[in-house]
CSV table of C-alpha atoms in Angstrom, one decimal:
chain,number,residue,atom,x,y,z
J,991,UNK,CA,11.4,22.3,13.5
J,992,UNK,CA,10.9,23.4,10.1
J,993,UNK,CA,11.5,21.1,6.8
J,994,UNK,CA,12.7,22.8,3.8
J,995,UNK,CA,10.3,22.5,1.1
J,996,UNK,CA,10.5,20.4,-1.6
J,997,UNK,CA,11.0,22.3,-5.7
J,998,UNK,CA,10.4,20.3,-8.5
J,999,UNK,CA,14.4,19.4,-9.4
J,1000,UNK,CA,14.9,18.5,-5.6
J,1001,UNK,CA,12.0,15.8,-6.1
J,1002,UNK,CA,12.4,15.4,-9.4
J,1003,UNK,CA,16.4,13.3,-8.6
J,1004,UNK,CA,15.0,10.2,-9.5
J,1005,UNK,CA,13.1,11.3,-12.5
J,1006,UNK,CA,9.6,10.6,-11.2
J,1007,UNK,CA,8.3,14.1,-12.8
J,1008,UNK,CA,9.4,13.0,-15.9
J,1009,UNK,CA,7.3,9.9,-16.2
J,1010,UNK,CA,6.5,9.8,-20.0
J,1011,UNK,CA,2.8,8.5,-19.2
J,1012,UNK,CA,2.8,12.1,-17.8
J,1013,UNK,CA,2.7,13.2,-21.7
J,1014,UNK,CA,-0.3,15.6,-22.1
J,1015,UNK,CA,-1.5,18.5,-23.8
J,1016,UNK,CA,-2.2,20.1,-20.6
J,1017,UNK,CA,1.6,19.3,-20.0
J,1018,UNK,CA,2.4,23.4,-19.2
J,1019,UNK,CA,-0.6,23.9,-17.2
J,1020,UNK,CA,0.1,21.2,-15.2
J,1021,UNK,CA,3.3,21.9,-14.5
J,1022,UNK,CA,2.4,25.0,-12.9
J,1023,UNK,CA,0.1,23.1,-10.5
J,1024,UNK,CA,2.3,20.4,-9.9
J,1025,UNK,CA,4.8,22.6,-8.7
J,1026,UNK,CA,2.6,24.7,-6.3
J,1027,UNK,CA,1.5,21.2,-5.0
J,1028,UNK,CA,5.0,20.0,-4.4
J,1029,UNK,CA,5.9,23.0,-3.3
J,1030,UNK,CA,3.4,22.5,-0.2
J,1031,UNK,CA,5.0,19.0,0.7
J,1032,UNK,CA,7.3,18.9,3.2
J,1033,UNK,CA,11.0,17.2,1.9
J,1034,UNK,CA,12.4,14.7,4.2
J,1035,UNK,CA,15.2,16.0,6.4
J,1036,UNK,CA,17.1,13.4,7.1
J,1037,UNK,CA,17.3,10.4,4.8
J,1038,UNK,CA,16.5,7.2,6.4
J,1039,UNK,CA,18.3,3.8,6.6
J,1040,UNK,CA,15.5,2.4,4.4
J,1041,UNK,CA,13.6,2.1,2.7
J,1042,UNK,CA,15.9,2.7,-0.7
J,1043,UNK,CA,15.6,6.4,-2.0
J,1044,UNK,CA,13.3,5.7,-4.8
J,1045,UNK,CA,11.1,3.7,-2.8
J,1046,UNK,CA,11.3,6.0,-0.3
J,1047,UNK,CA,10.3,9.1,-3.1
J,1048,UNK,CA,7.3,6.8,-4.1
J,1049,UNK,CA,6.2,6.1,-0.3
J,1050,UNK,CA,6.4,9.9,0.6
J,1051,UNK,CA,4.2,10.3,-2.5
J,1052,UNK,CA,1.8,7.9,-1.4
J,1053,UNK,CA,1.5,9.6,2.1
J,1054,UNK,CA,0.6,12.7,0.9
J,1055,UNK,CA,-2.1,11.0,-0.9
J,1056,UNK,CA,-3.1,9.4,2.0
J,1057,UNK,CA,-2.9,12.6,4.4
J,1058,UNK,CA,-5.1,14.2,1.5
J,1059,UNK,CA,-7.6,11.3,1.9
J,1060,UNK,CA,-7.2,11.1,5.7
J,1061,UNK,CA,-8.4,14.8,6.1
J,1062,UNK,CA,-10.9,14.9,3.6
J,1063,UNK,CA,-13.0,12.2,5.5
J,1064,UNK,CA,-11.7,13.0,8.8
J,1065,UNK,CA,-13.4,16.2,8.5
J,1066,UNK,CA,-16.5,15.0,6.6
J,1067,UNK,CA,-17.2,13.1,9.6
J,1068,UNK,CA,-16.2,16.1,11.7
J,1069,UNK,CA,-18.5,18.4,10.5
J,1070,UNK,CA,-21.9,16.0,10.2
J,1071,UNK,CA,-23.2,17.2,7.3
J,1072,UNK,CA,-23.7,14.1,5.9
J,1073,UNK,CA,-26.3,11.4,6.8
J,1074,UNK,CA,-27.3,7.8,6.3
J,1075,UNK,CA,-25.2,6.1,4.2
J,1076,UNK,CA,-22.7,8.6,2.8
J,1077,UNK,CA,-22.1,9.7,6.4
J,1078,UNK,CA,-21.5,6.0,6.9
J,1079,UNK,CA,-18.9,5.6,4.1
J,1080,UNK,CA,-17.5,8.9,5.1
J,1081,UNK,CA,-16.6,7.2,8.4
J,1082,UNK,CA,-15.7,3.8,7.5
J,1083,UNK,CA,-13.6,5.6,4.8
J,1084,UNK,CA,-12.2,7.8,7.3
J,1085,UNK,CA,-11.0,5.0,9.2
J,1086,UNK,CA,-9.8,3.2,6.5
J,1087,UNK,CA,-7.5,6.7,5.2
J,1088,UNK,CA,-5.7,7.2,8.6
J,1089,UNK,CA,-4.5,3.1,8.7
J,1090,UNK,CA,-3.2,4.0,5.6
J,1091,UNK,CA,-1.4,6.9,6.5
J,1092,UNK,CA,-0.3,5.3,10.0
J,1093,UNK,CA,1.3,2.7,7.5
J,1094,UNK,CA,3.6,4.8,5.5
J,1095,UNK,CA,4.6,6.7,8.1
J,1096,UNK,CA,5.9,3.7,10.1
J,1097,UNK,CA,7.4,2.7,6.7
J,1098,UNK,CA,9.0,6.1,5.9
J,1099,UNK,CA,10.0,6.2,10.0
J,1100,UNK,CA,11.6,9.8,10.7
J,1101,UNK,CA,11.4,10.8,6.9
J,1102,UNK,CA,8.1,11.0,6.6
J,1103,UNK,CA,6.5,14.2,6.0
J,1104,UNK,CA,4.7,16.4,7.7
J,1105,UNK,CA,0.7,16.7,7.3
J,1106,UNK,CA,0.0,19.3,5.7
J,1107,UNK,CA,-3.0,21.3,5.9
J,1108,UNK,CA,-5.9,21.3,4.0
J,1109,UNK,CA,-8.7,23.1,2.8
J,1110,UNK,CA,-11.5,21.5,0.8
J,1111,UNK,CA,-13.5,24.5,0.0
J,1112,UNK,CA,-16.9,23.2,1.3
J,1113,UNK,CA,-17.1,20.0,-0.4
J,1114,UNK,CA,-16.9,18.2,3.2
J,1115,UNK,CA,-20.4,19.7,4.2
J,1116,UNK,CA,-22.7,19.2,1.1
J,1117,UNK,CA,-23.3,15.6,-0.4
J,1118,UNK,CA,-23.4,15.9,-3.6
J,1119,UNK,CA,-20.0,17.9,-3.5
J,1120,UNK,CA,-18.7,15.3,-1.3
J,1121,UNK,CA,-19.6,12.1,-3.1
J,1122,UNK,CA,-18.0,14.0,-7.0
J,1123,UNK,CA,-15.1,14.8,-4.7
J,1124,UNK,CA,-14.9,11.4,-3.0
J,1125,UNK,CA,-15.0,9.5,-5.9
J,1126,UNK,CA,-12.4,11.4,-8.0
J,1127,UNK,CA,-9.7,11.4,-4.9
J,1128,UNK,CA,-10.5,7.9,-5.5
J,1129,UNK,CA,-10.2,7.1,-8.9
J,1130,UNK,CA,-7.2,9.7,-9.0
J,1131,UNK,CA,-5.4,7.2,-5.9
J,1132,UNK,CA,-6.1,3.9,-8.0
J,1133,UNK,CA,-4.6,5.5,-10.7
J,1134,UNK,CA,-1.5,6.8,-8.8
J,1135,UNK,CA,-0.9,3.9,-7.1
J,1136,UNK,CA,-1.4,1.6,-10.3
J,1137,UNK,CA,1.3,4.1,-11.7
J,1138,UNK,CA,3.7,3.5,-8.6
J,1139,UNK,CA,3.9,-0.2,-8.6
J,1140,UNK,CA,6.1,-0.4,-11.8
J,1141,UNK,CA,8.8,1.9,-9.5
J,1142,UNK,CA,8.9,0.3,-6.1
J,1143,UNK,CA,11.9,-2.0,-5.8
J,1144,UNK,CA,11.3,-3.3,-2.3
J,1145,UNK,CA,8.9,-6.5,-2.6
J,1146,UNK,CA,7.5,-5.9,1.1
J,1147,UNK,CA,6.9,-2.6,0.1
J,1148,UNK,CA,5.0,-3.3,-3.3
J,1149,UNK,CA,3.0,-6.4,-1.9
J,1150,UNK,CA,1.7,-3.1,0.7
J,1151,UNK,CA,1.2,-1.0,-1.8
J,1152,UNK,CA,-0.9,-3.7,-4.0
J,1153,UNK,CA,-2.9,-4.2,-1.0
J,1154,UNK,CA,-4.1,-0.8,-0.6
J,1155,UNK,CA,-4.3,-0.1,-3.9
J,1156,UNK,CA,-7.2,-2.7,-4.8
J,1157,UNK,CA,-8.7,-1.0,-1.5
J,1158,UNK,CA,-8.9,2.5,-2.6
J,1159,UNK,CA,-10.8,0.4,-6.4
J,1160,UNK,CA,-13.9,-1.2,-4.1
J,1161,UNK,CA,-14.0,2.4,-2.1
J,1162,UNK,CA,-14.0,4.2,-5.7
J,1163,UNK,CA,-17.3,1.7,-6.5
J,1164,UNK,CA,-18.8,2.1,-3.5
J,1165,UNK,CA,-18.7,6.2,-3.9
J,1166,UNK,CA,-19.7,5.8,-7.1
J,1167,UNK,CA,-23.0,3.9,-6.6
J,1168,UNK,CA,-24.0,6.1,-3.7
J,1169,UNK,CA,-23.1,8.5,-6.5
J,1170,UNK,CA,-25.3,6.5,-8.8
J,1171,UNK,CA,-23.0,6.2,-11.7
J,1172,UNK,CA,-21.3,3.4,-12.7
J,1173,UNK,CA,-18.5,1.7,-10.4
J,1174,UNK,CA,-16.5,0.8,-13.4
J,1175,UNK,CA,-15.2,3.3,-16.2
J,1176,UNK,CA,-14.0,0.1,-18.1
J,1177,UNK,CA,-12.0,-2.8,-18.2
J,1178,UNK,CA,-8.7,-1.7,-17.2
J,1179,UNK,CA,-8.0,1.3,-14.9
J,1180,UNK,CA,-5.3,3.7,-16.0
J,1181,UNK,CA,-2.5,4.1,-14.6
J,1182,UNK,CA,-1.7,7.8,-13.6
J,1183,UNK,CA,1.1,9.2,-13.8
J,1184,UNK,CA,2.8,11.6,-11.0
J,1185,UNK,CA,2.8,14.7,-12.6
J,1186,UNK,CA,-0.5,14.1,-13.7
J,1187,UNK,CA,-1.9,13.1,-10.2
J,1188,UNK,CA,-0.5,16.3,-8.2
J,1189,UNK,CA,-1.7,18.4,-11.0
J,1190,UNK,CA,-4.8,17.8,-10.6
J,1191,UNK,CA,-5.5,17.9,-6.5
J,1192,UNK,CA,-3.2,21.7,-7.6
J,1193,UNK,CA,-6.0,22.2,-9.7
J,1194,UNK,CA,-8.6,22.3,-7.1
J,1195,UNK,CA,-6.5,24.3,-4.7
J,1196,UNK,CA,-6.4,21.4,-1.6
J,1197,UNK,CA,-3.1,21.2,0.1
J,1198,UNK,CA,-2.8,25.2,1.9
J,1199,UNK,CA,0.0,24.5,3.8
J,1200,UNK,CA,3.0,22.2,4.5
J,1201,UNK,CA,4.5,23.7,7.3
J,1202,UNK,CA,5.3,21.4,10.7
J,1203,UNK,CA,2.3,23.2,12.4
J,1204,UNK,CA,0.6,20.8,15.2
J,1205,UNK,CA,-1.4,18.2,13.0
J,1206,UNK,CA,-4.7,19.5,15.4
J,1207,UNK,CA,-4.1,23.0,13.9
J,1208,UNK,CA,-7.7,23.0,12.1
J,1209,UNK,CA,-10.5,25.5,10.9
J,1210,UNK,CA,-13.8,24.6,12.9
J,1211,UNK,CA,-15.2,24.7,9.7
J,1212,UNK,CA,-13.8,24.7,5.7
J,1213,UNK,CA,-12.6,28.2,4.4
J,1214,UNK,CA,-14.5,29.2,1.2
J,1215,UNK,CA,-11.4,30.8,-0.8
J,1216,UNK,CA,-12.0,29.0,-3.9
C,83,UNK,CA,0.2,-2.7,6.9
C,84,UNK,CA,1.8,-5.4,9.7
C,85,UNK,CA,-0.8,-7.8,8.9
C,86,UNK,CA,-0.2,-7.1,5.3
C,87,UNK,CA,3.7,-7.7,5.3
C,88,UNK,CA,2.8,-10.7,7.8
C,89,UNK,CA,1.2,-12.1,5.0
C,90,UNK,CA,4.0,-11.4,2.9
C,91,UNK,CA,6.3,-13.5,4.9
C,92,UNK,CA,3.5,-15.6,4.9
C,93,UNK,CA,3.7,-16.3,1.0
C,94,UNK,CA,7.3,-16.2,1.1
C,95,UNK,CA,7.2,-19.4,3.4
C,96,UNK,CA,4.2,-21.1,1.7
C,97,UNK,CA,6.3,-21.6,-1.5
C,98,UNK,CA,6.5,-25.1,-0.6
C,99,UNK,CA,2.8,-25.2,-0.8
C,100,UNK,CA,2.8,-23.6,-3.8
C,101,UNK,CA,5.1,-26.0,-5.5
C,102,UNK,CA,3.3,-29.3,-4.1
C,103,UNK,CA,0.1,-27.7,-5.6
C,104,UNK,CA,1.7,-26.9,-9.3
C,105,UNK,CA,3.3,-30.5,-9.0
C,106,UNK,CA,-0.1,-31.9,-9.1
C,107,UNK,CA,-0.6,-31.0,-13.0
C,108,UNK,CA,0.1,-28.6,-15.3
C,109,UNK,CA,-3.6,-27.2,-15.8
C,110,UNK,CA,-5.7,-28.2,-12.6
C,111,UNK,CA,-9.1,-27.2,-14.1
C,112,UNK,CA,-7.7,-24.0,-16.0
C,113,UNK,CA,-5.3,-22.5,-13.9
C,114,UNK,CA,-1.2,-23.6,-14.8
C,115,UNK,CA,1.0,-24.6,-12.4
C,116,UNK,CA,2.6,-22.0,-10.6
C,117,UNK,CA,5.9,-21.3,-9.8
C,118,UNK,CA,7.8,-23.4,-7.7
C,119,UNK,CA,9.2,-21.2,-5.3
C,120,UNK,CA,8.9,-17.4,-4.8
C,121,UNK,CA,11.7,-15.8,-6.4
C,122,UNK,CA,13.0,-12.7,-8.1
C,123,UNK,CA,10.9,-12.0,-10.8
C,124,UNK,CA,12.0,-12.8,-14.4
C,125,UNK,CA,10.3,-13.5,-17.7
C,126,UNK,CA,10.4,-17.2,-17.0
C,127,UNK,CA,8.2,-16.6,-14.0
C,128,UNK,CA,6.4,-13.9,-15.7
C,129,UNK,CA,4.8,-16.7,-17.9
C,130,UNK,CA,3.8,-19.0,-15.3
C,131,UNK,CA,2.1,-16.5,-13.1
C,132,UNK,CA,0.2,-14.7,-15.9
C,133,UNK,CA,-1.1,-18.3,-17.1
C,134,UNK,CA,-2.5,-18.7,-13.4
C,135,UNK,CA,-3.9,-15.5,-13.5
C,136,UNK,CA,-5.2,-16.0,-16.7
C,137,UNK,CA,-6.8,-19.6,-15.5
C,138,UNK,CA,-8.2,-16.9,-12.5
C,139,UNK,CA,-9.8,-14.8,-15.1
C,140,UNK,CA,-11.1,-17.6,-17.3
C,141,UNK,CA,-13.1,-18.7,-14.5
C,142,UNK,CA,-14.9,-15.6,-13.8
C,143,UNK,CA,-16.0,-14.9,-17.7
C,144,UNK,CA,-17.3,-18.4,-17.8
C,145,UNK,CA,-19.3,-17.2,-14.6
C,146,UNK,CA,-20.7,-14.4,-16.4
C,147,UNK,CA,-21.2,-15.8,-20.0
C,148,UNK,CA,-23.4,-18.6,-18.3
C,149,UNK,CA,-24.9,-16.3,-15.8
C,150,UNK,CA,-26.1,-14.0,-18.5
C,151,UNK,CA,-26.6,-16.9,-21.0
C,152,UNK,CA,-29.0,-18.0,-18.6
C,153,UNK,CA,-31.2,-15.3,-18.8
C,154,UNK,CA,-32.3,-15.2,-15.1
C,155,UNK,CA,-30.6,-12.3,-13.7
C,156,UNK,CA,-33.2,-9.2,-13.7
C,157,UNK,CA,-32.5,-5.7,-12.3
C,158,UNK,CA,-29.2,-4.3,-11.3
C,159,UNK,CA,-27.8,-7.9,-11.1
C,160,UNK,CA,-28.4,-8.2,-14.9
C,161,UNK,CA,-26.5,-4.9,-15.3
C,162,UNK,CA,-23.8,-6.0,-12.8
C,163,UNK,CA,-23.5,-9.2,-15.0
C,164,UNK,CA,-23.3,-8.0,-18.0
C,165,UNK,CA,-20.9,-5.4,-17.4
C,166,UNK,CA,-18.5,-7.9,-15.4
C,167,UNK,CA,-18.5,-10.0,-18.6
C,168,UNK,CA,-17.4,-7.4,-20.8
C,169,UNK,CA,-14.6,-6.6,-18.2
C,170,UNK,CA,-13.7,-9.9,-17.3
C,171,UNK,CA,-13.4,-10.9,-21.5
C,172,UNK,CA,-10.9,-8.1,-21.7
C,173,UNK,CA,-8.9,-9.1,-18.8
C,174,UNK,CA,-8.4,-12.5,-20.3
C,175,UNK,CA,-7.2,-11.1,-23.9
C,176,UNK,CA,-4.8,-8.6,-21.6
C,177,UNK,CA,-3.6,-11.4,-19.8
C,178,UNK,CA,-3.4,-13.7,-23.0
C,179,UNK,CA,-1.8,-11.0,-25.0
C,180,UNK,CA,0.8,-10.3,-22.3
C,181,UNK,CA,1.3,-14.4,-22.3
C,182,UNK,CA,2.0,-13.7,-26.3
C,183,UNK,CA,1.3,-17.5,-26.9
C,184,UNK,CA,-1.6,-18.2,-24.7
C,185,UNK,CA,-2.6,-21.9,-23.9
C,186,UNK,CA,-5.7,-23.5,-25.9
C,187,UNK,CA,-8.3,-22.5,-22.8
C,188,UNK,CA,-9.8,-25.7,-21.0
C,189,UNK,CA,-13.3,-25.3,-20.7
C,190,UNK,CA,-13.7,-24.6,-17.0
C,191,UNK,CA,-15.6,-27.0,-15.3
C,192,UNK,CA,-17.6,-25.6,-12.2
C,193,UNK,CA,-20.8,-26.4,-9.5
C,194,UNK,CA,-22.3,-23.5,-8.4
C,195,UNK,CA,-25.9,-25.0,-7.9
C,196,UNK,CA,-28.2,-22.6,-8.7
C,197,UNK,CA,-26.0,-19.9,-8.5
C,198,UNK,CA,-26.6,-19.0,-12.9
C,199,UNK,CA,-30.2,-18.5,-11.9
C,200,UNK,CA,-31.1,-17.8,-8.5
C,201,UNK,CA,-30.3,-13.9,-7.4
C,202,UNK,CA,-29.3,-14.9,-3.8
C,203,UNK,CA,-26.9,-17.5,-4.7
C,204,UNK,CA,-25.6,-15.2,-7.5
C,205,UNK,CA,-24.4,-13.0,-5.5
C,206,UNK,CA,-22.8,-15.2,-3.3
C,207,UNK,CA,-21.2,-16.9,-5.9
C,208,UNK,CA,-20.1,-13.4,-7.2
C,209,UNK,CA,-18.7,-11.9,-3.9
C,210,UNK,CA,-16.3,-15.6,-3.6
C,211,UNK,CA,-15.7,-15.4,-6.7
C,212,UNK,CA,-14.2,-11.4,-7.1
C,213,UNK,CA,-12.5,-11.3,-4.3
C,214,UNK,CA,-10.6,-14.2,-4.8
C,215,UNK,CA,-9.4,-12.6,-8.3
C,216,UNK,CA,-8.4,-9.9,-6.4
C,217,UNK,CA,-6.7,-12.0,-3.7
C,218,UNK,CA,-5.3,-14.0,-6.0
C,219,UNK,CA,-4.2,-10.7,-8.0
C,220,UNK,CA,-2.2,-9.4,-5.2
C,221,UNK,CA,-0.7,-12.0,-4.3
C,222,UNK,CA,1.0,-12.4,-7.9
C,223,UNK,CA,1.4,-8.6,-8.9
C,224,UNK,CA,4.7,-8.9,-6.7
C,225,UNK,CA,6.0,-12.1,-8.1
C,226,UNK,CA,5.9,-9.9,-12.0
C,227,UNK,CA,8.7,-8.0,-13.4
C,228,UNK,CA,7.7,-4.4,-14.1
C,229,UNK,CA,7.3,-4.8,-17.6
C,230,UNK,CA,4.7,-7.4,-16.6
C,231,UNK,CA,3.2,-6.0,-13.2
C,232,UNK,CA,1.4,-2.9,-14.4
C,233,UNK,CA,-1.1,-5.6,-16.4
C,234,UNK,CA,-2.0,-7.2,-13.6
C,235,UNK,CA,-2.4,-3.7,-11.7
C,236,UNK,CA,-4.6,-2.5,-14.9
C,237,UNK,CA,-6.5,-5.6,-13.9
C,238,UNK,CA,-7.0,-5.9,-10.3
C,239,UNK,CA,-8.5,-2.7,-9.1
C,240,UNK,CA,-11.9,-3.1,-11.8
C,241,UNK,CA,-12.0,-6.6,-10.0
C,242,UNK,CA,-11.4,-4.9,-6.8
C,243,UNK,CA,-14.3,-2.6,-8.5
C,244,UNK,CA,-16.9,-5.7,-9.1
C,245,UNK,CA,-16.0,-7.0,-5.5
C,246,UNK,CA,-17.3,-3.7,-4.3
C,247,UNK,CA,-20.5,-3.8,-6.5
C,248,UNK,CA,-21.5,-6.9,-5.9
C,249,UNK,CA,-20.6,-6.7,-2.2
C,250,UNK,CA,-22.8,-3.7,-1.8
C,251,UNK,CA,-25.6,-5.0,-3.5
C,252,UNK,CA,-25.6,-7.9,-1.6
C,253,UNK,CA,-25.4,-5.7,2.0
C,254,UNK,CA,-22.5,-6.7,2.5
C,255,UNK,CA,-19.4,-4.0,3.3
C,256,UNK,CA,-17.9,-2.9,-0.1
C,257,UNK,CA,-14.6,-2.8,1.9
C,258,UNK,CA,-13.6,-5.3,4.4
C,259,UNK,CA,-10.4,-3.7,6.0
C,260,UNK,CA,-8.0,-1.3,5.6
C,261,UNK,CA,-6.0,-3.6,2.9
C,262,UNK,CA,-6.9,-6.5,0.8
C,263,UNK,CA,-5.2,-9.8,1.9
C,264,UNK,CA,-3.6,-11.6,-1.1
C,265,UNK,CA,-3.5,-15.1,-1.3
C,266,UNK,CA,-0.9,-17.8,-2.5
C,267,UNK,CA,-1.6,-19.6,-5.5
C,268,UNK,CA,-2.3,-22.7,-3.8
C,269,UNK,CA,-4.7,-21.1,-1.5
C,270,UNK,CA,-6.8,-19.2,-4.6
C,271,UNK,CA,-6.7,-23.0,-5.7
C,272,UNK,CA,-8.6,-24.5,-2.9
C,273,UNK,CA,-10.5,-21.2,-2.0
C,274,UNK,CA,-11.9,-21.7,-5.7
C,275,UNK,CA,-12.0,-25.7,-5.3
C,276,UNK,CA,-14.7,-25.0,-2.3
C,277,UNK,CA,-17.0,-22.8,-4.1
C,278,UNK,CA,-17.5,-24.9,-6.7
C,279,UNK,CA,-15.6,-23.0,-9.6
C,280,UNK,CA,-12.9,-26.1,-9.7
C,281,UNK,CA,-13.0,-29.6,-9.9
């Protein structure tokens, strides 16, 4: 089965492009990334029962974040590059990304997406390029989801979201001091919004491919087409 | 995710506790009464829950403005403390701005033994103390109206932040689980009553 793909009006319905915390100079550029991005997610076939559509727009969102996360450790740990405590995080993180993702798909039922595939241009199997990378999926996801919460209508489904979202915060500090910078930028985080988010995972040229392909359809090791 | 609407449902049917605890006073040791039920958000309960909050967050800058007053703290603990305080001072003016007329803040009596001076018990005191902020966060994030929620939000994940800090430089795991529980007002209550950060 193949899902028609998503183009910025089709997910754009209920607005969600057009946050106005998206307001940027970078607006144009991007744009351009946001819709190669969203062009890579896979649009829902069939609409589900529930949850409501907009939640359902902000859960799929959230997924793809999570399928991002998911395969970013996932193949960290895969490839053992990494060792002591990094590879330790990596792992626990790992874990920790596929719950996630198991959870909005259960939520999202038979419209969730399809995982697309990635390719994270080597920063899975060097440490340093892991841990910058780490921690800005990271910050970028506390971000997002801080920008989310203010959409979802569905009270079961914001009380899940909160409880990630301070989740994906302590894994951001704990990246950051085996990073050895500071777990905190400041006193408030952010929020992020979603234009801003997918433009910048676009930006470094993650998400290759949507399509339905078998979810064990994966490189033995990380192309290098950046 | 099923634990964490579980404990959704949870909340939902602990609003009785919830409204015996906010009958007991209007400010138990900082932190207003709550609301007396869990219902649809609205800017009546907006108030009441950002005053708890704000009663949470009260509680951890006295923490840190007697832990660094103290002078004992050395190391990365000193650093950990004095950047906490700086966050945890702008959560309550966030909190107290959001409130528009804050309530006159009660000076928060605690006993936390040695916990001011002695590194070990500091970061004991620490690791209770952040994660029930962010407990107590989540569990009041959904009871906000939007216009109100994103604060809270704005809030949470820097305490989520310290938790992890703290957490880490105490050995323990920065992340315990896939989600962070949150806990019913009544709960933070007694959670913070047992450590010693409440009378």
């Amino acid at each position: 089965m193949t899902r028609p793909r998503l183009d910025l009006a089709a997910i754009d319905r209920d607005g969600a492009v057009r946050e106005a915390a998206d307001a940027t100079s970078t607006r144009a550029a991007l744009l351009g990334g946001a819709l190669a991005a969203i062009g890579a997610l896979a649009l829902p076939s069939v609409a589900a029962a529930a949850p409501a559509p907009r939640d359902r727009s902000v859960l799929t969102y959230a997924l793809s974040l999570e399928y991002l996360q998911d395969a970013f450790y996932t193949e960290a740990e895969r490839l053992g590059a990494l060792q002591g405590k990094v590879a330790d995080a990596a792992r626990v993180l790992g874990q920790t990304e596929r719950a996630h993702v198991k959870a909005f798909r259960a939520l999202l039922g038979s419209s969730a997406p399809a995982r697309p595939r990635f390719d994270f241009h080597g920063t899975t199997e060097d440490e340093l390029a892991f841990l910058h990378t780490a921690v800005a999926l990271e910050d970028l996801c506390v971000g997002a989801y801080a920008g989310q919460a203010t959409r979802i209508r569905s009270p079961e489904i914001l009380q899940a979201a909160v409880d990630i979202h301070s989740v994906e915060a302590r894994h951001a500090a704990w990246l950051r001091r085996l990073l050895d910078v500071r777990p905190t930028e400041g006193s408030l985080d952010e929020p992020r919004g979603r234009r801003s988010v997918i433009g910048t995972i676009a930006a470094r040229g993650f998400v290759v491919d949507a399509s339905d392909a078998p979810t064990t359809h994966r490189r033995a090791s990380p192309l290098f087409t950046g | 995710m099923l634990r964490a609407l579980t404990r959704k449902k949870f909340l939902l049917s602990a609003g009785g506790a919830v409204s015996a605890a906010a009958a007991g006073g209007a400010a138990i040791g900082g932190l207003g009464a709550m609301a007396s039920a869990r219902t649809a958000p609205s800017r009546g309960q907006d108030l009441r829950v950002l005053g708890f909050l704000l009663g949470v967050e009260r509680i951890e800058l006295a923490f840190y403005e007697r832990a660094v007053r103290a002078g004992a703290l050395r190391g990365e603990l000193a650093e950990f403390a004095a950047a906490a305080l700086i966050h945890e001072r702008d959560h309550v003016a966030a909190l107290e701005a959001a409130l528009g007329s804050a309530p006159a803040a009660p000076a928060p009596l605690f006993e936390v033994g040695d916990a001011l001076t002695d590194h070990d018990a500091f970061v004991a005191k620490a690791i209770a103390l952040e994660d029930a902020g962010v407990a107590a966060l989540n569990g009041q994030i959904t009871n906000l109206t939007p216009e109100r929620l994103g604060t809270g939000c704005a809030i949470v994940s820097v305490d989520a932040r310290h938790a992890a800090w703290i957490r880490d430089i105490g050995g323990m795991a920065p992340a315990d689980g896939a989600t962070d529980a949150p806990l019913a007002a009544a709960d933070v209550r007694a959670l913070l009553q047992r450590q010693g950060f409440l009378a």
